[in-house]
Short mmCIF file of C-alpha atoms in Angstrom, two decimals:
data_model
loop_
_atom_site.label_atom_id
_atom_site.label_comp_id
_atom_site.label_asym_id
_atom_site.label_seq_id
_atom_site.Cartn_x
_atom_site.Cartn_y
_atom_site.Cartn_z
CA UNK D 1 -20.66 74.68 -59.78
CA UNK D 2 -22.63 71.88 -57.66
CA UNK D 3 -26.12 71.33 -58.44
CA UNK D 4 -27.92 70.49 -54.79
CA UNK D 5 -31.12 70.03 -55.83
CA UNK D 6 -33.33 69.72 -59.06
CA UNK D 7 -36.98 69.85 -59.19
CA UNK D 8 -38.52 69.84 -62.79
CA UNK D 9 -42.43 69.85 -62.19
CA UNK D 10 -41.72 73.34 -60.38
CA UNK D 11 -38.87 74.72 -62.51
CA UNK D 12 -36.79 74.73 -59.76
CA UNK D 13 -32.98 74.26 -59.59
CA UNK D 14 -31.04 75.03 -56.53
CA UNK D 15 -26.84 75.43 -56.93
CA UNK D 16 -23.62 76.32 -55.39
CA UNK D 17 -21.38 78.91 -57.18
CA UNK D 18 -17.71 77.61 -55.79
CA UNK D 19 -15.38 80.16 -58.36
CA UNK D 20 -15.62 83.16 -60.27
CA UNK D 21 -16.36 81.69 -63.04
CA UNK D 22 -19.51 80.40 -61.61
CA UNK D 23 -20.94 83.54 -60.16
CA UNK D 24 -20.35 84.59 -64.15
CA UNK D 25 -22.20 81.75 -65.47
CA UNK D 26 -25.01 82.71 -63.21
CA UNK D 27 -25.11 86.27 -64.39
CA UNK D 28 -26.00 85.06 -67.78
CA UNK D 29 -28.27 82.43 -66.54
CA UNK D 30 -30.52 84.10 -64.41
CA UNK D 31 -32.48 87.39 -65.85
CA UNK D 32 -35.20 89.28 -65.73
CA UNK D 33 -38.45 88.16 -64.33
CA UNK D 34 -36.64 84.76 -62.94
CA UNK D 35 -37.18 83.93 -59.16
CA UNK D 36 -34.21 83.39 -56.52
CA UNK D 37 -34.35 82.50 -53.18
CA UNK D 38 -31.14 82.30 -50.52
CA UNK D 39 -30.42 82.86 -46.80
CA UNK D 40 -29.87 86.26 -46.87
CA UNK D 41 -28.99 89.54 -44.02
CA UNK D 42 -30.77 92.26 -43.72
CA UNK D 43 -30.74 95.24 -41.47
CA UNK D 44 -34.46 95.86 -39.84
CA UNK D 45 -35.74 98.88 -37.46
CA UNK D 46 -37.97 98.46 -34.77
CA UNK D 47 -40.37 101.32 -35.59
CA UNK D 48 -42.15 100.80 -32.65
CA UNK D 49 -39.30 101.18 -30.11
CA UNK D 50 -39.38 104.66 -29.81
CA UNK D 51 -35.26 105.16 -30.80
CA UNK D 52 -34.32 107.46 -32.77
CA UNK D 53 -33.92 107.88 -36.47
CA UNK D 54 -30.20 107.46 -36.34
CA UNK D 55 -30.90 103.90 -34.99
CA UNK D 56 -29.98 101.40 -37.35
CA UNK D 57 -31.57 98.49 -36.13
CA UNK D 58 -30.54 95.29 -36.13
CA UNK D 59 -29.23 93.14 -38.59
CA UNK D 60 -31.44 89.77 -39.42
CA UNK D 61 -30.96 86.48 -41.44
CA UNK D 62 -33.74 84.80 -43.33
CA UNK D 63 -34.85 83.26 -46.35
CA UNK D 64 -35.85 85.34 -48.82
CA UNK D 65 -37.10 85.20 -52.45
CA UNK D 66 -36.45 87.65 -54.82
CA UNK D 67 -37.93 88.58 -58.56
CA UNK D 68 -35.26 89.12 -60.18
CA UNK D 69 -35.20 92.78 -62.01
CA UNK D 70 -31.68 93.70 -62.64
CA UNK D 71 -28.41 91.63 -62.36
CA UNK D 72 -25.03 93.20 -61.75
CA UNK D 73 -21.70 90.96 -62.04
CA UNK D 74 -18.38 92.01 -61.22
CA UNK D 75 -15.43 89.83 -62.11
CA UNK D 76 -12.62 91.25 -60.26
CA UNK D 77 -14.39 91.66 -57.05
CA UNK D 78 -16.18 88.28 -57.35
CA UNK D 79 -19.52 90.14 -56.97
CA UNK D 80 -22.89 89.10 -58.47
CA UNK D 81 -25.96 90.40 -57.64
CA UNK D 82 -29.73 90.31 -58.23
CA UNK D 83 -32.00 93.35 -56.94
CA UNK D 84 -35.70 92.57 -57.34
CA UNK D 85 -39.05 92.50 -55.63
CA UNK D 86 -39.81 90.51 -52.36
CA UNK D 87 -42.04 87.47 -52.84
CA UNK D 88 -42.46 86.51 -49.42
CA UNK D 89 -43.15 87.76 -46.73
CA UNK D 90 -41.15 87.80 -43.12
CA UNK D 91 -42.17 87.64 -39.29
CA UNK D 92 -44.27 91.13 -40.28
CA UNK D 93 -40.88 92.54 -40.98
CA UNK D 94 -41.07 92.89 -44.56
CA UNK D 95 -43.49 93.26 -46.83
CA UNK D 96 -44.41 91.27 -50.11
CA UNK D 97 -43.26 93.77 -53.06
CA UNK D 98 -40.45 95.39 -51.18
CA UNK D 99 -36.90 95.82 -53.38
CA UNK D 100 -33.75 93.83 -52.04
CA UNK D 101 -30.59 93.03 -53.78
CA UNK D 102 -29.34 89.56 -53.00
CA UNK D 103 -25.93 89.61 -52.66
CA UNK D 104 -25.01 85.47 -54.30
CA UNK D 105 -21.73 84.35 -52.27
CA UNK D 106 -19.25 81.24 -53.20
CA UNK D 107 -20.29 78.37 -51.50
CA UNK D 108 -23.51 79.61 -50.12
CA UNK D 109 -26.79 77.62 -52.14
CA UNK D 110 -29.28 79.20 -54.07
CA UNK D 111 -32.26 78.49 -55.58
CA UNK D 112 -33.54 79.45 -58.97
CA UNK D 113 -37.23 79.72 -61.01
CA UNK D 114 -37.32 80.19 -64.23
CA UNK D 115 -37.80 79.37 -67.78
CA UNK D 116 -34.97 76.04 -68.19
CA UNK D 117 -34.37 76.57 -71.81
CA UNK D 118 -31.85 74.36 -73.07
CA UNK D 119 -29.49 77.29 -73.64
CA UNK D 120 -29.37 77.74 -69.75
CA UNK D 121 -29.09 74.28 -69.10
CA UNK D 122 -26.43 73.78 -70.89
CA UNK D 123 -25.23 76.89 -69.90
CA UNK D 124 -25.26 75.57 -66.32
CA UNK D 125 -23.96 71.79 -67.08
CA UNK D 126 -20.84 73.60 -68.74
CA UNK D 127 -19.90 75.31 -65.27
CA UNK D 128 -20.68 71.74 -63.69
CA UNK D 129 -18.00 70.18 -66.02
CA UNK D 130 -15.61 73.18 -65.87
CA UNK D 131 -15.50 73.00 -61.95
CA UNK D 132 -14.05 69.65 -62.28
CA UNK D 133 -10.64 70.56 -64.41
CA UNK D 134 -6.85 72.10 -62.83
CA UNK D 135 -6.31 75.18 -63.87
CA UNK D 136 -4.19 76.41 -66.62
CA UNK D 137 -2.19 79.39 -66.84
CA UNK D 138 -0.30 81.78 -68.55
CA UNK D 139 3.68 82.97 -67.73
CA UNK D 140 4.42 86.14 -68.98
CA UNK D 141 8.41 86.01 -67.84
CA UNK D 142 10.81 88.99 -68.89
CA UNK D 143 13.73 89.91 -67.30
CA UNK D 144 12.36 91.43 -63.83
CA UNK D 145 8.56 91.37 -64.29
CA UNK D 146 6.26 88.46 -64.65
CA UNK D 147 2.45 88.77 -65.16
CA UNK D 148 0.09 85.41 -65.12
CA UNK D 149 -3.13 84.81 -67.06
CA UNK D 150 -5.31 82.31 -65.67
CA UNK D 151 -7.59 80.99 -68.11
CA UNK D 152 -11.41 80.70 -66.59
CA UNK D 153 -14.29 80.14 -68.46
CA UNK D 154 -15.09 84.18 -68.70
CA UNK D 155 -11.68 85.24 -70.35
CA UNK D 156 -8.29 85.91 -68.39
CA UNK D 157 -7.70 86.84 -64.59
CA UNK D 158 -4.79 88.61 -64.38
CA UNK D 159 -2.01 88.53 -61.48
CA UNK D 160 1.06 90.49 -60.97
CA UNK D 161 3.12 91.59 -61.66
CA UNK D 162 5.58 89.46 -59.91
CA UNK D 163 8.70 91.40 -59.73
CA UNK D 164 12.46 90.71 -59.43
CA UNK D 165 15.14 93.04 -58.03
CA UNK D 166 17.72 91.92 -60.65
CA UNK D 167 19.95 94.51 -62.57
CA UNK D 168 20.59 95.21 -66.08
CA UNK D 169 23.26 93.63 -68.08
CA UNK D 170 25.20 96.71 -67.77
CA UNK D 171 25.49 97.03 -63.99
CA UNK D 172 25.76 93.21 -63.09
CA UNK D 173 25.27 92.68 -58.97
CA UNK D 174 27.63 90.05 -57.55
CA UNK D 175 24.33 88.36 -56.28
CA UNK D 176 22.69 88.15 -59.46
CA UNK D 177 22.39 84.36 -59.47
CA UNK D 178 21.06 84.26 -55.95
CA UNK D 179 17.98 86.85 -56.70
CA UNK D 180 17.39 85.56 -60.12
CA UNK D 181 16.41 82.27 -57.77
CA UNK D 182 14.39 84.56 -55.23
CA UNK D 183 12.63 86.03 -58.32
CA UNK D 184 11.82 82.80 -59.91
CA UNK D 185 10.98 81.50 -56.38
CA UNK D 186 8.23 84.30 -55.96
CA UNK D 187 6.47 83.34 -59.40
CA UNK D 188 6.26 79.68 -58.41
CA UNK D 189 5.26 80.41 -55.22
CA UNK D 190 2.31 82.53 -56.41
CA UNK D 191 1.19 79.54 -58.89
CA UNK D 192 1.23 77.20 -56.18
CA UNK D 193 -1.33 79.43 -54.56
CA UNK D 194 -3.54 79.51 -57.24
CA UNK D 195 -4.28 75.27 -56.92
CA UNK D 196 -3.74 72.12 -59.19
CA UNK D 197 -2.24 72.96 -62.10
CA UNK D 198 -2.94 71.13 -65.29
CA UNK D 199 -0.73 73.12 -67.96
CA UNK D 200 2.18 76.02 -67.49
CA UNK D 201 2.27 77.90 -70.91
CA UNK D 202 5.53 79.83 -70.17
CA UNK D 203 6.10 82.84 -72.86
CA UNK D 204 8.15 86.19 -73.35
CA UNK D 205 10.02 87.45 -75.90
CA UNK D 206 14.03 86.25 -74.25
CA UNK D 207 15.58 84.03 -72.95
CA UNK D 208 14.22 84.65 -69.09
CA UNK D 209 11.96 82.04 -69.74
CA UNK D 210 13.89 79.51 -70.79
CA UNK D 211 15.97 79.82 -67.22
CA UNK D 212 13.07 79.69 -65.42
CA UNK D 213 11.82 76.41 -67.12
CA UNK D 214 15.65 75.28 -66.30
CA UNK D 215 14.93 76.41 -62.32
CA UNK D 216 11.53 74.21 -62.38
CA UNK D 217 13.07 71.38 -63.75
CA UNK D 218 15.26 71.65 -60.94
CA UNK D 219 13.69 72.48 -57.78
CA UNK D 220 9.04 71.67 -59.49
CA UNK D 221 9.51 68.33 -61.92
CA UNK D 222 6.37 68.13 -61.32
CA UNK D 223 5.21 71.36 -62.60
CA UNK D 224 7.62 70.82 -65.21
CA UNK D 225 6.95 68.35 -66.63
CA UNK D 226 3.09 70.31 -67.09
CA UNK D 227 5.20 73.11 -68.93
CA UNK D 228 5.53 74.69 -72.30
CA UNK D 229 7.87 77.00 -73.93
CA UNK D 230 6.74 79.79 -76.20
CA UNK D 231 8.03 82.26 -77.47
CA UNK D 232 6.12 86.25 -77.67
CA UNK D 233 7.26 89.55 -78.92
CA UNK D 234 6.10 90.93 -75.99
CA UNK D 235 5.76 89.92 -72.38
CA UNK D 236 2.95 90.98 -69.96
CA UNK D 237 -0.67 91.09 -70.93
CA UNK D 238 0.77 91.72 -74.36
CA UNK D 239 2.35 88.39 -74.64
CA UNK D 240 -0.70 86.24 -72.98
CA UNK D 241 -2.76 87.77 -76.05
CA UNK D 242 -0.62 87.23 -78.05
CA UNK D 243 -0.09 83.02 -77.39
CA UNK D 244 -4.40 83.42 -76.83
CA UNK D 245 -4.05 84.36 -80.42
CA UNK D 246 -1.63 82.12 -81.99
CA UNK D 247 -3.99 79.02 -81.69
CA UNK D 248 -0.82 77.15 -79.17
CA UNK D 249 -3.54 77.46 -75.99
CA UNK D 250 -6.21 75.79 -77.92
CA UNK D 251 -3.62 73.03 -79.13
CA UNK D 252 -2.97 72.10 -75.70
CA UNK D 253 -6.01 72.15 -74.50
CA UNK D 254 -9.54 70.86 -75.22
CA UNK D 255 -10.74 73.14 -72.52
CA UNK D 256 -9.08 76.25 -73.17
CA UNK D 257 -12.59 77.92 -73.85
CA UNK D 258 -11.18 81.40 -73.93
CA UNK D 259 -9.00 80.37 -76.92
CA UNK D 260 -11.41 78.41 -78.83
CA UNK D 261 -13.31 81.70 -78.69
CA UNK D 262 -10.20 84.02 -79.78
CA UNK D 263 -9.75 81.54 -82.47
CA UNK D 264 -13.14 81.73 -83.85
CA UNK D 265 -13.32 85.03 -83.77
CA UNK D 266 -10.00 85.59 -85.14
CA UNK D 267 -11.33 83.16 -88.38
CA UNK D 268 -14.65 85.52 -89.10
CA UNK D 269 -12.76 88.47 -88.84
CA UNK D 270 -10.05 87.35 -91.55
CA UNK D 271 -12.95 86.18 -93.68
CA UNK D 272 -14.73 89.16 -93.60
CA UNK D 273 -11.59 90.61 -94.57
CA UNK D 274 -11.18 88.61 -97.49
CA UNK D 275 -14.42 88.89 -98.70
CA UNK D 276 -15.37 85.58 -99.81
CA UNK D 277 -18.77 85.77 -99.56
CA UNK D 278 -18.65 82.69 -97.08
CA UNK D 279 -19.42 84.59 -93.68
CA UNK D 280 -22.01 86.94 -92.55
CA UNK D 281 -22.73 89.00 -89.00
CA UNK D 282 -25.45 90.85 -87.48
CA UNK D 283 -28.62 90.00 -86.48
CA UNK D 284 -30.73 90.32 -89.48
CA UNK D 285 -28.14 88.73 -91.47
CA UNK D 286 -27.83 86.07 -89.32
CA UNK D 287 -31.89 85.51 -89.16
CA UNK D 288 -32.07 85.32 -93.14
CA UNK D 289 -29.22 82.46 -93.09
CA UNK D 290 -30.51 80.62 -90.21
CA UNK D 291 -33.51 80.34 -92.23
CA UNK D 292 -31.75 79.12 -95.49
CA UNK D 293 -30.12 76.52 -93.86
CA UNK D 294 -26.85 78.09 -94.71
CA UNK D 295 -25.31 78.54 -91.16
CA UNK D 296 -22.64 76.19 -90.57
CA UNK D 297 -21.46 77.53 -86.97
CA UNK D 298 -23.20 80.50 -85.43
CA UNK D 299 -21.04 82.43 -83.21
CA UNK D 300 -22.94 85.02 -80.32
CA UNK D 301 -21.93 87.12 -77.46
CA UNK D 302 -23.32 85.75 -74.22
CA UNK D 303 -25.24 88.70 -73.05
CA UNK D 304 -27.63 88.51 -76.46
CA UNK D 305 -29.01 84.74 -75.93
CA UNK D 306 -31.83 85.66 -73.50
CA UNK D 307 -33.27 87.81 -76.55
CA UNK D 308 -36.19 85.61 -78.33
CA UNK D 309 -35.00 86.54 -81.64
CA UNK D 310 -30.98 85.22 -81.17
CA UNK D 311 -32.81 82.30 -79.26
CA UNK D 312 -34.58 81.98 -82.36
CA UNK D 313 -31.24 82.21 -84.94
CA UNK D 314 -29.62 79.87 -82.30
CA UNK D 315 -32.22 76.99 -82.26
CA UNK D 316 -32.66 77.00 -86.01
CA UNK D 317 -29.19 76.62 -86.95
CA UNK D 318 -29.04 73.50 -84.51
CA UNK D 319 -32.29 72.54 -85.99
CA UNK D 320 -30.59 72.53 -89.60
CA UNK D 321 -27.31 70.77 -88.67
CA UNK D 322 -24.91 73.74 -87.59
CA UNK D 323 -23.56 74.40 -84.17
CA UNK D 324 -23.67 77.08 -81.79
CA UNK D 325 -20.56 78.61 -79.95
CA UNK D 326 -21.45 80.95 -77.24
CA UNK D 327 -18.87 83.50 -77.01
CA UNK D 328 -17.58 86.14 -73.88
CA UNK D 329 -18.40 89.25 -73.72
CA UNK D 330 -15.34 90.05 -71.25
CA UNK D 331 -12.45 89.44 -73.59
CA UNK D 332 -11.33 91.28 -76.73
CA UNK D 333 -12.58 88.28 -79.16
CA UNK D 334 -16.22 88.84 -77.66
CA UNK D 335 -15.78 92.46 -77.67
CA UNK D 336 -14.87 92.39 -81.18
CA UNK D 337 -17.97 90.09 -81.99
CA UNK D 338 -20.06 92.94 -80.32
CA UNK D 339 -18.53 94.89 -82.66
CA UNK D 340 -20.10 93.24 -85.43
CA UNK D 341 -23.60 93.32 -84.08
CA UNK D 342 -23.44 89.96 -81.47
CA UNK D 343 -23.85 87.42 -84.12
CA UNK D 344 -21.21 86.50 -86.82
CA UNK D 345 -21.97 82.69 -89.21
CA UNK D 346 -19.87 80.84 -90.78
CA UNK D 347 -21.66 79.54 -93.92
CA UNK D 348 -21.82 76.37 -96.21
CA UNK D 349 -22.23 78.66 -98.96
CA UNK D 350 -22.04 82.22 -100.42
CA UNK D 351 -25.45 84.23 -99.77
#
């Protein structure tokens, strides 16, 4: 995320979404009742011209400035959008009050009114700071099928599979060296596509992946020497949960966000299962040990924090020493938090 342009006195901060992850940052940033403006294309008839109704007119570029009334993300088409009323008007071609849906594109600016609490700032400086680090990602190697995991800031994106045409054990092909290479060609040509890579977590559950790391010490040094062996039970989106889960992402990274989330979740959930008295979850809950002082670290799913009462929980916890961790609502740690009611605390003491 770039910030272009920042203009406190009128609320007014104008951006450039350059990922997915950005566009998903946005999503949470902007809501209801907040005012964007971008170039935008829309399709206006001439009702004057006499053609006919089956005339679609012709399509138009302008600014336009939109209050916002619904928002619509969608991660694996890279699609966020934000349908609202027109604020402006245009050559007599559209009238003040008039619904559009602004369609926000990667690399295209926009500008945004609103309310800058500090949750959205932050919010927005955290995309700023993300855009700036390699990716890391995932190998999920088995013997003929490899699936990747790249970690964003929303969860996992998923590619693959990447598959090999190597036999079984049983029936072994004369060629079997030769395709192994083409297979483990094909997965390193896919990372390569993907960008700079800061860490290779390589994982399955035999010894596939160890002859792949062999083959990149070979032929990538330099992506080997970013590597790491671990290994799953399982391969495939099985085994990138699994190392998500096993704390090893988080270890090796300060910026893994996905598994600092999986982590913390992953704690409240075995404390709740043990009892102990020292965690609590839900909203009211949460609201009665904010107020005690008693939160330690507040965890909540991103969709709840434009809700006055979480903003509330959130900024009296800070207010009394504990921290905040925002957690997403598109992986299976956030989805479990939901779960629980959006808000789960870990506390300084029983309550």
């Amino acid at each position: 995320m770039q910030i272009k342009k920042q203009d406190r006195k009128n609320q007014l901060i104008e951006v450039v979404a350059e990922s997915t992850d950005d566009l998903w940052h946005l999503s949470h940033i902007v809501g209801e009742g907040d005012v964007v403006s971008t170039l935008t294309t829309r399709r206006i008839q001439d009702t004057n011209s006499g053609k006919t109704r089956a005339d679609r007119g012709v399509k138009k570029t302008f600014y336009l400035t939109v209050k916002v009334e619904k928002v619509s993300f969608h991660k694996y088409t890279s699609n966020l959008r934000f349908t609202g009323t027109i604020q402006n008007e245009v050559e007599d071609l559209i009238t003040v009050g008039s619904y559009h849906t602004i369609n926000v594109e990667i690399n295209k600016p926009i500008k945004i009114i609103k309310n800058w609490d500090k949750w959205s700032l932050r919010r927005l400086n955290t995309a700023v700071d993300a855009s700036k680090r390699p990716t890391e990602i995932i190998v999920a190697i088995e013997d003929n099928t490899t699936d990747l995991g790249i970690i964003k800031q929303y969860g996992i994106e998923y590619r693959g599979p990447i598959t090999g045409d190597i036999s079984g054990k049983r029936n072994i092909q004369k060629d079997r060296k030769s395709k192994t290479m083409d297979y483990y060609a094909d997965i390193t040509s896919t990372i390569k596509q993907l960008g700079d890579v800061n860490k290779l977590i390589i994982v399955g559950p035999g010894f596939t992946k160890n002859g792949y790391y062999d083959y990149l010490q070979d032929k990538e040094p330099s992506l080997a020497k970013k590597s790491v062996l671990e290994a799953t039970g399982a391969g495939g989106h099985a085994g990138i949960e699994e190392v998500l889960k096993n704390g090893l992402v988080e270890s090796l990274s300060k910026d893994a966000k996905i598994a600092k989330e999986t982590t913390a979740v992953n704690k409240l959930l075995e404390a709740i299962a043990k009892s102990m008295g020292d965690v609590t979850y839900g909203k009211n809950q949460c609201l009665s040990a904010a107020n005690m002082g008693a939160i330690e670290k507040l965890l909540v799913v991103d969709h709840m924090i434009r809700d006055n009462t979480i903003q509330n929980i959130m900024n009296t916890t800070e207010n009394m020493g504990g921290s905040v961790e925002i957690i997403s609502s598109e992986h299976d740690a956030g989805k479990q938090l939901e779960a629980l009611g959006n808000l789960g605390a870990f506390l300084r003491y029983p309550i």
